[in-house]
GROMACS .gro file of C-alpha atoms in nm:
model
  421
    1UNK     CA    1  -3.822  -2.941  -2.517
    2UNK     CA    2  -4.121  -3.029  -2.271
    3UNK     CA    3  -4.001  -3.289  -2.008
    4UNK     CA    4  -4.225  -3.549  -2.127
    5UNK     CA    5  -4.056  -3.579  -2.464
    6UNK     CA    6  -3.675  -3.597  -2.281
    7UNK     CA    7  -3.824  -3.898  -2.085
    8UNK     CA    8  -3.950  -4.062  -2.391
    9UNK     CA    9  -3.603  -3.979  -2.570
   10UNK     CA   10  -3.407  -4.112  -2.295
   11UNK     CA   11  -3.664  -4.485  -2.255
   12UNK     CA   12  -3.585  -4.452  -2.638
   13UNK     CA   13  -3.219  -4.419  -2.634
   14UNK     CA   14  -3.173  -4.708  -2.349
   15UNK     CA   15  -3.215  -5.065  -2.545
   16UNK     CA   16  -2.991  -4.954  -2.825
   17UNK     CA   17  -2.751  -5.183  -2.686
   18UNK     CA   18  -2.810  -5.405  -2.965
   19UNK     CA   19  -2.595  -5.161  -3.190
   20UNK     CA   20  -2.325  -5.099  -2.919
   21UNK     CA   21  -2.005  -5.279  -2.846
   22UNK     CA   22  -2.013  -5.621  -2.632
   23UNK     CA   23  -1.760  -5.442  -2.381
   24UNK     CA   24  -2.057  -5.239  -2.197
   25UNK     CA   25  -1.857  -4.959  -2.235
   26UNK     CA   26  -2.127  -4.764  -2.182
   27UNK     CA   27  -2.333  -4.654  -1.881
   28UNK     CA   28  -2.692  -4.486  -1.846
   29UNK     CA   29  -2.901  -4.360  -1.558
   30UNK     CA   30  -3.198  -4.194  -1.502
   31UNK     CA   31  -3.272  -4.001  -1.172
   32UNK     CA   32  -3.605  -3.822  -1.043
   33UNK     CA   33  -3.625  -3.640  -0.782
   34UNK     CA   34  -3.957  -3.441  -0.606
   35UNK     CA   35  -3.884  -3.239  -0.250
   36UNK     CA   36  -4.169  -3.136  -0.120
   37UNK     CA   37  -4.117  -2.872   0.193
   38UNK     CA   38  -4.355  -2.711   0.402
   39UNK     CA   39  -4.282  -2.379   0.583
   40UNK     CA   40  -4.420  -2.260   0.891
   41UNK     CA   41  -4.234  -1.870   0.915
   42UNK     CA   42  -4.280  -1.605   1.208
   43UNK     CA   43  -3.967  -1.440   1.208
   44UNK     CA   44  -3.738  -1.657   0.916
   45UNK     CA   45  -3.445  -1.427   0.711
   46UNK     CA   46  -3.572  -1.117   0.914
   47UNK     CA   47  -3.749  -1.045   1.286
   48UNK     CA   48  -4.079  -0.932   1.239
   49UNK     CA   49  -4.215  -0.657   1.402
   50UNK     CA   50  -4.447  -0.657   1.693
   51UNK     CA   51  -4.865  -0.760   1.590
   52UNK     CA   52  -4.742  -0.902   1.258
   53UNK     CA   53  -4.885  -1.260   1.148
   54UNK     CA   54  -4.717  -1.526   1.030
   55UNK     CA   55  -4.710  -1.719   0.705
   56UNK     CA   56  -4.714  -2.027   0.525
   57UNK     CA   57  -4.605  -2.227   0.216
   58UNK     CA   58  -4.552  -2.550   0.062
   59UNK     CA   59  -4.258  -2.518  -0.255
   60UNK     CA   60  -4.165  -2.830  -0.411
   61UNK     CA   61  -3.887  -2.945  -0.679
   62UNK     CA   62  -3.929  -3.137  -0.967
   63UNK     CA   63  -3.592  -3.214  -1.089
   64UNK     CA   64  -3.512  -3.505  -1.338
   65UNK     CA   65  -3.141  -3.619  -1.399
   66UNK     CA   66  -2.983  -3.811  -1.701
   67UNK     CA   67  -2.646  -3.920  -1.699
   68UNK     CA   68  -2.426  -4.069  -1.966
   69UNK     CA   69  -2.080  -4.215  -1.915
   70UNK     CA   70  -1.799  -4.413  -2.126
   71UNK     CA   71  -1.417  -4.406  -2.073
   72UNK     CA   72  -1.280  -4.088  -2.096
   73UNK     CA   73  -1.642  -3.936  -2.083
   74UNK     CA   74  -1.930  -3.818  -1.868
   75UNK     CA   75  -2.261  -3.633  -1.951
   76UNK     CA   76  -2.521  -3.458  -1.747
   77UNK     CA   77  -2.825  -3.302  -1.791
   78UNK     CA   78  -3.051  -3.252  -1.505
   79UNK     CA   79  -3.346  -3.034  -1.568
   80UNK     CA   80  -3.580  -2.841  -1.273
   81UNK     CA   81  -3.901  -2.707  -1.192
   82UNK     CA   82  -3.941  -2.524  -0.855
   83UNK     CA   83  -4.177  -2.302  -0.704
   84UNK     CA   84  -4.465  -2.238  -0.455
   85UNK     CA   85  -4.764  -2.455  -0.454
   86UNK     CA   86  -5.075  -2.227  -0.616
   87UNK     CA   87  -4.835  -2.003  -0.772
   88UNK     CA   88  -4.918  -2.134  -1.146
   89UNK     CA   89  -5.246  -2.170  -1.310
   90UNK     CA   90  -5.434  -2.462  -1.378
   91UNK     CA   91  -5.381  -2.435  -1.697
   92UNK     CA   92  -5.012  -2.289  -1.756
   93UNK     CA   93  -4.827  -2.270  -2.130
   94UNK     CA   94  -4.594  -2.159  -2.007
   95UNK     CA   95  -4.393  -2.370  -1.840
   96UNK     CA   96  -4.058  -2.328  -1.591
   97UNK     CA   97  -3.822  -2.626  -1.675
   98UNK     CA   98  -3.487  -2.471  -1.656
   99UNK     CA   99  -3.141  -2.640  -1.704
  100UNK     CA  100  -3.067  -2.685  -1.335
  101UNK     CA  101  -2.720  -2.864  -1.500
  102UNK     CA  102  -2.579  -2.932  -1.841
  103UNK     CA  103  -2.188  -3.026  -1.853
  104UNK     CA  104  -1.980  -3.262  -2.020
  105UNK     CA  105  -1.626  -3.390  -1.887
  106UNK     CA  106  -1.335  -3.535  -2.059
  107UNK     CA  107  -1.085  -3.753  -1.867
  108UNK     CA  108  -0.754  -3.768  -2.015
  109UNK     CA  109  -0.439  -3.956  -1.883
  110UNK     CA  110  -0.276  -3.889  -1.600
  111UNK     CA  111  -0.541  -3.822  -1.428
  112UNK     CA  112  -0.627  -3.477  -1.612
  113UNK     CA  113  -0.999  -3.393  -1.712
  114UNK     CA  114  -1.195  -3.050  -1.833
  115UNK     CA  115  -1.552  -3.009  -1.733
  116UNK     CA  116  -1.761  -2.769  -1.939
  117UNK     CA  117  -2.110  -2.604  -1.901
  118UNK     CA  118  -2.373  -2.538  -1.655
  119UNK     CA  119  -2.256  -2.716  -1.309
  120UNK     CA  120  -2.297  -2.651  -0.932
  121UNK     CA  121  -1.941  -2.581  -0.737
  122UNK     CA  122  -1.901  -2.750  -0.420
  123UNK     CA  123  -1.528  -2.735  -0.235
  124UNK     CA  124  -1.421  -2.783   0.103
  125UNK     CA  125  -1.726  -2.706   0.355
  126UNK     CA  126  -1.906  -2.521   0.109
  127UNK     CA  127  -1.826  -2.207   0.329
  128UNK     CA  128  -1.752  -2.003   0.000
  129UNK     CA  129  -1.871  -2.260  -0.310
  130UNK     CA  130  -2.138  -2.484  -0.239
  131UNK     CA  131  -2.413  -2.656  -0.431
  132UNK     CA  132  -2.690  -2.501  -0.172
  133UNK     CA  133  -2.873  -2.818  -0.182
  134UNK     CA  134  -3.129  -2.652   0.084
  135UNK     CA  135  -3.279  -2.382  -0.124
  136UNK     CA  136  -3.581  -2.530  -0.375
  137UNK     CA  137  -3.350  -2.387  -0.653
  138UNK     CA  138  -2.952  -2.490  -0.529
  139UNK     CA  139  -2.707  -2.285  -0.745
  140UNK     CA  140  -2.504  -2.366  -1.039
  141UNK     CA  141  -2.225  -2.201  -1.235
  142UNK     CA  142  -2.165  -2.150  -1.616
  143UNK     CA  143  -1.783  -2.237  -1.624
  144UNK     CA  144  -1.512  -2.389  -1.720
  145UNK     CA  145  -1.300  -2.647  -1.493
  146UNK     CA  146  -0.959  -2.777  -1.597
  147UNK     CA  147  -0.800  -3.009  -1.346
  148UNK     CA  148  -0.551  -3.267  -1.192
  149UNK     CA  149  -0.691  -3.551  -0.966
  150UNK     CA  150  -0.454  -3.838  -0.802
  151UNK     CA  151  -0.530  -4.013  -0.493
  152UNK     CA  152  -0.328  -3.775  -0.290
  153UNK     CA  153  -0.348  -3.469  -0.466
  154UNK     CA  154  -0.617  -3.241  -0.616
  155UNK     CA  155  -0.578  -2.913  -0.903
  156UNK     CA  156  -0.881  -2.767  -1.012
  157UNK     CA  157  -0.893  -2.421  -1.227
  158UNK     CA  158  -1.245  -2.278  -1.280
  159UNK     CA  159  -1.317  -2.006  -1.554
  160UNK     CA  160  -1.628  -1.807  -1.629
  161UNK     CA  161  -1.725  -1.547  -1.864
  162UNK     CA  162  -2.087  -1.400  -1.828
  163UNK     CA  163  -2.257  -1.187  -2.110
  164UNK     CA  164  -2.626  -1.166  -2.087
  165UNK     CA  165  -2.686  -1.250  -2.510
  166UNK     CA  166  -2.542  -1.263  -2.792
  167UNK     CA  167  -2.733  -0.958  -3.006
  168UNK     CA  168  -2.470  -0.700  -2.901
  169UNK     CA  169  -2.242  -0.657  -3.150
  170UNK     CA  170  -2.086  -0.323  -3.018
  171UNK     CA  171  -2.028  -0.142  -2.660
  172UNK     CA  172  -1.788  -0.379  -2.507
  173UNK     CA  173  -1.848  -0.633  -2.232
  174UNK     CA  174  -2.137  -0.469  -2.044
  175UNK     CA  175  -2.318  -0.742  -1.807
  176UNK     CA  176  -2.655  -0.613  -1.669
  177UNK     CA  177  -2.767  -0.718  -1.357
  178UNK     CA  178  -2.997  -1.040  -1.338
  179UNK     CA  179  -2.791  -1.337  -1.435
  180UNK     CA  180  -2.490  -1.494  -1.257
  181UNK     CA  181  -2.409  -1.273  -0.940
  182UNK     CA  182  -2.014  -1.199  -1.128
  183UNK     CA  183  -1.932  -1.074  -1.445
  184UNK     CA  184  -1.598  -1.315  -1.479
  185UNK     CA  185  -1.446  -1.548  -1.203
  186UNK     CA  186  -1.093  -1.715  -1.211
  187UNK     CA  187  -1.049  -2.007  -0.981
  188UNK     CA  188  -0.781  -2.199  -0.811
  189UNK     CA  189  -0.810  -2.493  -0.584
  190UNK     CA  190  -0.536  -2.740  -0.425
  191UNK     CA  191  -0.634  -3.006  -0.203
  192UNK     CA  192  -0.362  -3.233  -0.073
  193UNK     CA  193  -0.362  -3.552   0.162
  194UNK     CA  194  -0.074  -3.509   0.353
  195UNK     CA  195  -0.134  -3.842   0.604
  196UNK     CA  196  -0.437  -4.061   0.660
  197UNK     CA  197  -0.608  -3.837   0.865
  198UNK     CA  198  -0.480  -3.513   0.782
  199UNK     CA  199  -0.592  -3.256   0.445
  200UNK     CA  200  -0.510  -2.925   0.358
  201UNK     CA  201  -0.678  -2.702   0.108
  202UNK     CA  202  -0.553  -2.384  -0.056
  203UNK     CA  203  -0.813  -2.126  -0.251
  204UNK     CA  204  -0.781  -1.836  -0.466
  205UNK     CA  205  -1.072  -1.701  -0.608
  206UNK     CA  206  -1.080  -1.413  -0.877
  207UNK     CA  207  -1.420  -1.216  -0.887
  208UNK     CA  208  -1.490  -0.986  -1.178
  209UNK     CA  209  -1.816  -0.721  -1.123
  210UNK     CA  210  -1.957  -0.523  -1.352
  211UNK     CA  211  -1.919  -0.168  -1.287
  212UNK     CA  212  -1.912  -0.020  -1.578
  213UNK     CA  213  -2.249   0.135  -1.788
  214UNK     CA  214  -2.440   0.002  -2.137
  215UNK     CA  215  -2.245   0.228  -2.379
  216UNK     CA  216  -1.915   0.090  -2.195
  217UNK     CA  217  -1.825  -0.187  -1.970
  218UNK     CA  218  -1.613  -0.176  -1.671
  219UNK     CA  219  -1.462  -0.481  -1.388
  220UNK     CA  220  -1.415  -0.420  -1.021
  221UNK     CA  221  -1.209  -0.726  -0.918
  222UNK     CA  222  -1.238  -0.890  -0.580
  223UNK     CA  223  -0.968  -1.127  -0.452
  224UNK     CA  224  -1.050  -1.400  -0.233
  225UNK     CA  225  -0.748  -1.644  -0.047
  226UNK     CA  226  -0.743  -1.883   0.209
  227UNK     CA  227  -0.703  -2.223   0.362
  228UNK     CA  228  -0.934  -2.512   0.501
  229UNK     CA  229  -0.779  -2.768   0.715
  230UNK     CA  230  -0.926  -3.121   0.867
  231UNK     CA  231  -0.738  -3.312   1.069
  232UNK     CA  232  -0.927  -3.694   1.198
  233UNK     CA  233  -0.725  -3.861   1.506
  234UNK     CA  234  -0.957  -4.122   1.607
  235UNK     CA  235  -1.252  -3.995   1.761
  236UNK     CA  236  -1.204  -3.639   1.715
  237UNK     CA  237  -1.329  -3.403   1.414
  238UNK     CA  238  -1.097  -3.104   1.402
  239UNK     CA  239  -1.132  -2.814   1.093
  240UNK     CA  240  -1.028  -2.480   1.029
  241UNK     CA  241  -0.996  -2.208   0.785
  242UNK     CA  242  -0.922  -1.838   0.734
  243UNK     CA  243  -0.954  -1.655   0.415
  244UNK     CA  244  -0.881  -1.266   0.345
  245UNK     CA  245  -1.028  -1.060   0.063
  246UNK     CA  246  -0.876  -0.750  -0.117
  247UNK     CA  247  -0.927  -0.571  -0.424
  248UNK     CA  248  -1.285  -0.372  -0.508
  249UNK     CA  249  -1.639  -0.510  -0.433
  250UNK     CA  250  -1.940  -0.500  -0.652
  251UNK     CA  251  -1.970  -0.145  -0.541
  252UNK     CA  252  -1.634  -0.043  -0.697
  253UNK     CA  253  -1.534   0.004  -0.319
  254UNK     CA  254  -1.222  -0.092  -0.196
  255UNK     CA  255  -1.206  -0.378   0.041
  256UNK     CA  256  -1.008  -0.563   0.306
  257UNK     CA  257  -1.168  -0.818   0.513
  258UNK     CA  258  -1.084  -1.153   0.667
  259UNK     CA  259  -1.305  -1.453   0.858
  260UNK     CA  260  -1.158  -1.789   1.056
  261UNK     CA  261  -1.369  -2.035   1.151
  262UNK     CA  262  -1.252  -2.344   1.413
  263UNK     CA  263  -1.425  -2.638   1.520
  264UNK     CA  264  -1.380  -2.934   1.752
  265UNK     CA  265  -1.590  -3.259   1.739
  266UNK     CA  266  -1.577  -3.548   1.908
  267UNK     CA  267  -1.747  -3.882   1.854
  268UNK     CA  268  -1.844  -4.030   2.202
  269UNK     CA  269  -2.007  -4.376   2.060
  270UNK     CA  270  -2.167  -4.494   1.732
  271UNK     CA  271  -2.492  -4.286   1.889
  272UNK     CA  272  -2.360  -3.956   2.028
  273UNK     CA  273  -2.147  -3.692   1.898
  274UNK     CA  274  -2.058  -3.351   1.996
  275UNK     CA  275  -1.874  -3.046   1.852
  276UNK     CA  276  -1.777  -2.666   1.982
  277UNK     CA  277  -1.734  -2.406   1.737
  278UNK     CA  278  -1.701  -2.036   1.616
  279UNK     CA  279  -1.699  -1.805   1.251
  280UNK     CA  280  -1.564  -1.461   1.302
  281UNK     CA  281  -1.636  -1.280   0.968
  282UNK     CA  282  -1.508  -0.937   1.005
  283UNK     CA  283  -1.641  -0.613   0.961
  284UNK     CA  284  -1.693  -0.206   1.059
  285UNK     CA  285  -1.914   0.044   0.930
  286UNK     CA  286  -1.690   0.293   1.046
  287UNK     CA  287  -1.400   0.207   0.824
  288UNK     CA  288  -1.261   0.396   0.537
  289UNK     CA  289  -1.210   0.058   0.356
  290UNK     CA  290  -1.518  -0.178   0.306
  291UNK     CA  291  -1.399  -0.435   0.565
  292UNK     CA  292  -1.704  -0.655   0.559
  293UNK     CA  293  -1.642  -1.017   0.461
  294UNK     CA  294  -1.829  -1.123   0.171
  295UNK     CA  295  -1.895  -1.528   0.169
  296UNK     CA  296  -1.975  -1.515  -0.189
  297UNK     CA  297  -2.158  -1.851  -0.299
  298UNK     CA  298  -2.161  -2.053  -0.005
  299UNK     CA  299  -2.403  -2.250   0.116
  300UNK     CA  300  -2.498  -1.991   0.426
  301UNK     CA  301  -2.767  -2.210   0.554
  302UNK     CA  302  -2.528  -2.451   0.670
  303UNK     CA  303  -2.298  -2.254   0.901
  304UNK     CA  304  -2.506  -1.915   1.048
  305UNK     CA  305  -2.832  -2.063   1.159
  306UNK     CA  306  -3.144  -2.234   1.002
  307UNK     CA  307  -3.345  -1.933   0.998
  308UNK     CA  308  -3.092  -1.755   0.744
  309UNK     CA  309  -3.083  -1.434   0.961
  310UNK     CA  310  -2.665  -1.350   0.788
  311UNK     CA  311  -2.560  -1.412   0.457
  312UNK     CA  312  -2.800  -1.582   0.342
  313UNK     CA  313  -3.055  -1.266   0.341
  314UNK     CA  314  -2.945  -0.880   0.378
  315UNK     CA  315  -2.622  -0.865   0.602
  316UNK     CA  316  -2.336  -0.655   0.589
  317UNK     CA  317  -2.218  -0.640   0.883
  318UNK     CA  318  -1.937  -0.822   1.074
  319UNK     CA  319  -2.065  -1.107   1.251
  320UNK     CA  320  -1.929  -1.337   1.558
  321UNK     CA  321  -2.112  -1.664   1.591
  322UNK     CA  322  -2.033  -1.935   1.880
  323UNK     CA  323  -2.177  -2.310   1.755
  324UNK     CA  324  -2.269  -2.596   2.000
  325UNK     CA  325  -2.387  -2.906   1.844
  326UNK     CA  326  -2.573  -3.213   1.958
  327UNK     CA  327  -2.608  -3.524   1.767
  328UNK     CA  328  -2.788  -3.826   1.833
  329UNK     CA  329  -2.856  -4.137   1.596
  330UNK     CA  330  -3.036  -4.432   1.762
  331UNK     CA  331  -3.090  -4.632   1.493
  332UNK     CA  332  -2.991  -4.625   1.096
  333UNK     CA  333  -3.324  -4.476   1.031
  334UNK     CA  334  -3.360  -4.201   1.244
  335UNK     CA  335  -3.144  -3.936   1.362
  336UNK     CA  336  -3.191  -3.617   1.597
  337UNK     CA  337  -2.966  -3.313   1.587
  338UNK     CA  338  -2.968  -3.010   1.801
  339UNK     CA  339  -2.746  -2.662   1.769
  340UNK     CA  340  -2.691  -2.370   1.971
  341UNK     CA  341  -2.581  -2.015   1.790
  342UNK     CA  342  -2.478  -1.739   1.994
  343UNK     CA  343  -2.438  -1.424   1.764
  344UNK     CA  344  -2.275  -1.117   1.825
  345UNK     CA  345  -2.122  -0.824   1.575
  346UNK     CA  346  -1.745  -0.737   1.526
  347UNK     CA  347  -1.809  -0.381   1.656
  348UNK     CA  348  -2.033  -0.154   1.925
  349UNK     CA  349  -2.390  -0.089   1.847
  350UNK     CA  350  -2.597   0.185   1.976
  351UNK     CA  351  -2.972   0.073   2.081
  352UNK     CA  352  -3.297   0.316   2.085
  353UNK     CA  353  -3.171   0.322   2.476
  354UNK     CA  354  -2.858   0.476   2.353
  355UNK     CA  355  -2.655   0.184   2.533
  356UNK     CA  356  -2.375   0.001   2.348
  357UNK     CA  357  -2.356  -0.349   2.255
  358UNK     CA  358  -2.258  -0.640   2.054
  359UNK     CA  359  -2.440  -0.923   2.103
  360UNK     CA  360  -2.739  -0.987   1.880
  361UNK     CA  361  -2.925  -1.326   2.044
  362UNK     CA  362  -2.920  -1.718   2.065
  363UNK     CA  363  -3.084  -1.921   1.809
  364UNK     CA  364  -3.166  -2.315   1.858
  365UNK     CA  365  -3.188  -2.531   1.597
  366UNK     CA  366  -3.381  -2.851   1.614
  367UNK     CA  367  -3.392  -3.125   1.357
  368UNK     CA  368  -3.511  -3.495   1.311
  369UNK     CA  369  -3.442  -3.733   1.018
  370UNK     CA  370  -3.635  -4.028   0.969
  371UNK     CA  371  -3.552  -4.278   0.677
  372UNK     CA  372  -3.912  -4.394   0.573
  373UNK     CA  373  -3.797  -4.626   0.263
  374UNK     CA  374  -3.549  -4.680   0.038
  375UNK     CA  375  -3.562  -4.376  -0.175
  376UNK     CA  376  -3.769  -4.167   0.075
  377UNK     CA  377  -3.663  -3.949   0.362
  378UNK     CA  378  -3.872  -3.741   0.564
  379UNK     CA  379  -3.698  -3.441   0.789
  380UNK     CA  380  -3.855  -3.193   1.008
  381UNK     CA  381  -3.754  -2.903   1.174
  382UNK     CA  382  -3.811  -2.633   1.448
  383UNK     CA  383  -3.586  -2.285   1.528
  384UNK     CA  384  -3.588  -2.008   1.770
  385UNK     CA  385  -3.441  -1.707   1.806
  386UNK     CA  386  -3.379  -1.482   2.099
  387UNK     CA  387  -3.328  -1.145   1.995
  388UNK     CA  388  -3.161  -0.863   2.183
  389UNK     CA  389  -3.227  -0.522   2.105
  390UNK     CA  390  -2.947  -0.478   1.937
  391UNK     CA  391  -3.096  -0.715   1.702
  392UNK     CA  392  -3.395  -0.454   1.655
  393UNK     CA  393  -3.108  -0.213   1.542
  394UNK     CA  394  -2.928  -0.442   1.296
  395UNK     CA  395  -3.178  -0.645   1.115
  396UNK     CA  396  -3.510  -0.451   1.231
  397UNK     CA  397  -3.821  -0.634   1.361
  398UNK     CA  398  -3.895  -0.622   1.770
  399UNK     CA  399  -3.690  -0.878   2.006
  400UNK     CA  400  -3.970  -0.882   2.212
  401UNK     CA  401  -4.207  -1.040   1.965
  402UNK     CA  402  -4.145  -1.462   1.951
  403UNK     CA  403  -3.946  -1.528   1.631
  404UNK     CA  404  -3.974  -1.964   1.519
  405UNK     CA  405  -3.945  -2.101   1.222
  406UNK     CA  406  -4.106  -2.452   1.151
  407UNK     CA  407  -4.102  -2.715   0.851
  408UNK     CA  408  -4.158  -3.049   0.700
  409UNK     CA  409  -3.949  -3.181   0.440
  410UNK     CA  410  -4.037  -3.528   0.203
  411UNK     CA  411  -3.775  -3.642  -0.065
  412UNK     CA  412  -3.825  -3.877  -0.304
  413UNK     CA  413  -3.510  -3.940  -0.517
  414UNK     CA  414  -3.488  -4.261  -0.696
  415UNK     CA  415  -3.314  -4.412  -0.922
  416UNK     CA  416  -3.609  -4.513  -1.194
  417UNK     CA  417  -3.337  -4.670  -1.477
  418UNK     CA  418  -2.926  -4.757  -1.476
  419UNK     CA  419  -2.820  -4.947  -1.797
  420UNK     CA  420  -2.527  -5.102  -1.911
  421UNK     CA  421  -2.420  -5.176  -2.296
   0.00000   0.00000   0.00000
C-alpha cells in the first residue's frame, strides 16, 4: 500500500465517531516523524589510514505512526523510509516503505497482556535489547511477548521463530542468512521494585543460530544471563550489571564469556551532573573456548563511544572502557554534554614495534541539544579519537592520522491527529 493511501485511510477512519459508542472508548493518533542527519566522517566505525579523505552524507527518516487503542487493546503500525540523500532516482517505482512496526496487544486481568508482531525490544539500559533509536533504521523484532505487569513487579517472556518464506515445503527449518540476526530466541525478563529508589532486573536470553545447510537445518544455542541493578539515594545515580554467556555461537563454537559494567552519578544542582564509569566485556584470542562477549542487540552507540569503533562495527575482541561524563543544562531548551572513553583490550597486544600493550586510545565525545519548537529539536555533535598503535593492530587504519567525526541532527516528530470516540 503506498503511504499516501494509509494517510487517506486513516483521515478516513477518524470521524466515524458518529457510529461508535458515547463512552469514547476509543482512542486514535497519528504520528510523523522526519530526522534529517548530516555526517561529517574521517575516521567513524574504523581509523582510516594515513592520505585517505574524508566523506560526507545527509540520510534522513521518514517514518509515519498510527496507533489504535480501546480497553483491553492496542494497535500499531508505524511504517519507514530511510536512506541516503541522492541514493534514489528522480523518478523511483520502486519504493522502500517497510513495516518499521506492526503489533497488536491484548490486556487481560490481572494485569496480564500478549503482544504480537513486528516490535522493537528495549529492557533495562538497552546494553543487550534496545530499540537503537540512533541508527536511520532502529531495530525491531518479529516475536511474541507474554507478560505480567503490577506496579511493583514486571514478567515478560519473548518468543521468536524466523523462517525466511513460506514456499518450502520440505528440508526442515533451514534459515539463510539475511533476515533477523537469530534463527529462534526465548526470552525471560523480571524486573522488581524492591523500595522507592531501589530495582533489580534478572535476564535470560535463549539464542538459536542457524548452523545447519539447505537440504537440512541445524541450531547452535547461545545462553545469555545476568542482572541490572539501579539504586537512586537522593542525588546520586548508581547502576550495575554483569551477564555471562555459555552454550555455542553463530559459529557453532563453544563459548564462555562474561562483561560488568558500574557506574556512579551524581547530580550537583538542577544544571550540573557528573558520573564515573567502566564496561569490561571479556575476551582472548588465545583461548580454546570463544571467550569474547557478544552484546547481541544492544544499542552499542550508547555505551562504547559515538564513533561506533566496538560492537557496533567489526569487534571481537575483549574490550575495557573507562567513562567520564559531563553534563550541563542551562536552560530547558538547551543542553551540553561531554564524555571521556579510555579504551583498552582484556589481553597483551603485539605492535609492528614488537612491544606489548593494551591500551587502544581516548575518545571525546561532544554534544549540544537545542529545543527549537515544540515538535522540533536540533542536536549536533563532534568526536575524537586518539589512537595508539595498538589501535593500528586491532582495528587497522594509522593512529597518527587525525580521526573526528562530526554531525547535525533535525527532528521533527509531531503529533498531526489524536481522536477520541
Amino acid at each position: 500500500m503506498r503511504i499516501t493511501n494509509l494517510i487517506w485511510a486513516a483521515m478516513l477512519f477518524a470521524p466515524l465517531s458518529a457510529f461508535a459508542q458515547q463512552q469514547k472508548e476509543n482512542q486514535f493518533t497519528i504520528d510523523a516523524q522526519i530526522r534529517t542527519r548530516g555526517e561529517y566522517r574521517n575516521g567513524v566505525l574504523n581509523p582510516h589510514p594515513e592520505g585517505a579523505s574524508p566523506t560526507f552524507f545527509i540520510n534522513e527518516r521518514a517514518r509515519l505512526s498510527l496507533g489504535y487503542q480501546r480497553d483491553r487493546l492496542q494497535m500499531k503500525l508505524a511504517a519507514q523510509h530511510v536512506g541516503v540523500w541522492g541514493q534514489d532516482p528522480q523518478i523511483d517505482k520502486n519504493g522502500r516503505f517497510i513495516l518499521h512496526e506492526a503489533w497488536a496487544r491484548l490486556d487481560f486481568s490481572k494485569g496480564l497482556f500478549a503482544q504480537l508482531g513486528r516490535q522493537p525490544l528495549s529492557y533495562d539500559d538497552e546494553r543487550l535489547l534496545g530499540g537503537l533509536d540512533w541508527n536511520v533504521a532502529g531495530r525491531f523484532h518479529d516475536a511474541l511477548k507474554l507478560g505480567y505487569e503490577s506496579k511493583m513487579h514486571k514478567l515478560h517472556l519473548i518468543l521468536a521463530f524466523n523462517q525466511n518464506n513460506e514456499d518450502r515445503s520440505y528440508g526442515g527449518t533451514y534459515y539463510a542468512p539475511g533476515g533477523q540476526p537469530y534463527k529462534t530466541m526465548q526470552t525471560v525478563w523480571y524486573n522488581g521494585r524492591w523500595a522507592k529508589d531501589f530495582t533489580a532486573s534478572l535476564l535470560f536470553m535463549n539464542t538459536g543460530f542457524e548452523t545447519g545447510t539447505e537440504e537440512k537445518g541445524k541450531t547452535a544455542n547461545m545462553q545469555t544471563m545476568g542482572t541490572y541493578l539501579v539504586y537512586t539515594p537522593g542525588a546520586w545515580l548508581l547502576n550495575g550489571s554483569v551477564y555471562y554467556q555459555s552454550g555455542k555461537n553463530k559459529a557453532d563454537k563453544k563459548v564462555s564469556a562474561y562483561m560488568f559494567s558500574l557506574k556512579a552519578g551524581y547530580k550537583i544542582d538542577p544544571k550540573w551532573s557528573v558520573s564515573l564509569g567502566t564496561d569490561y566485556l571479556s575476551g582472548d584470542p588465545d583461548s580454546k573456548k570463544v571467550t569474547t562477549f557478544d552484546p547481541l542487540y544492544g544499542t552499542h552507540h550508547k555505551f562504547y563511544g559515538g564513533m561506533d569503533y566496538f560492537y557496533a562495527s567489526a569487534y571481537n575482541k575483549g574490550l575495557w572502557d573507562k567513562i567520564l561524563s559531563v553534563d550541563f543544562k542551562p536552560t530547558q531548551k538547551i543542553g551540553f554534554s561531554l564524555n571521556y572513553h579510555h579504551f583498552s583490550t582484556t589481553y597483551d597486544v603485539t605492535a609492528t614495534d614488537g612491544k606489548e600493550g593494551r591500551s587502544l586510545g581516548s575518545e571525546f565525545d561532544l554534544q549540544v541539544d537545542y529545543v527549537l519548537m515544540k515538535d522540533v529539536k536540533l542536536t549536533a555533535g563532534y568526536s575524537t579519537m586518539l589512537g595508539t598503535k595498538y589501535m593500528d593492530i586491532v582495528k587497522g587504519g594509522s593512529h597518527k592520522s587525525w580521526q573526528d567525526w562530526g554531525w547535525l541532527t533535525l527532528n521533527i516528530n509531531p503529533r498531526i491527529l489524536f481522536t477520541k470516540w
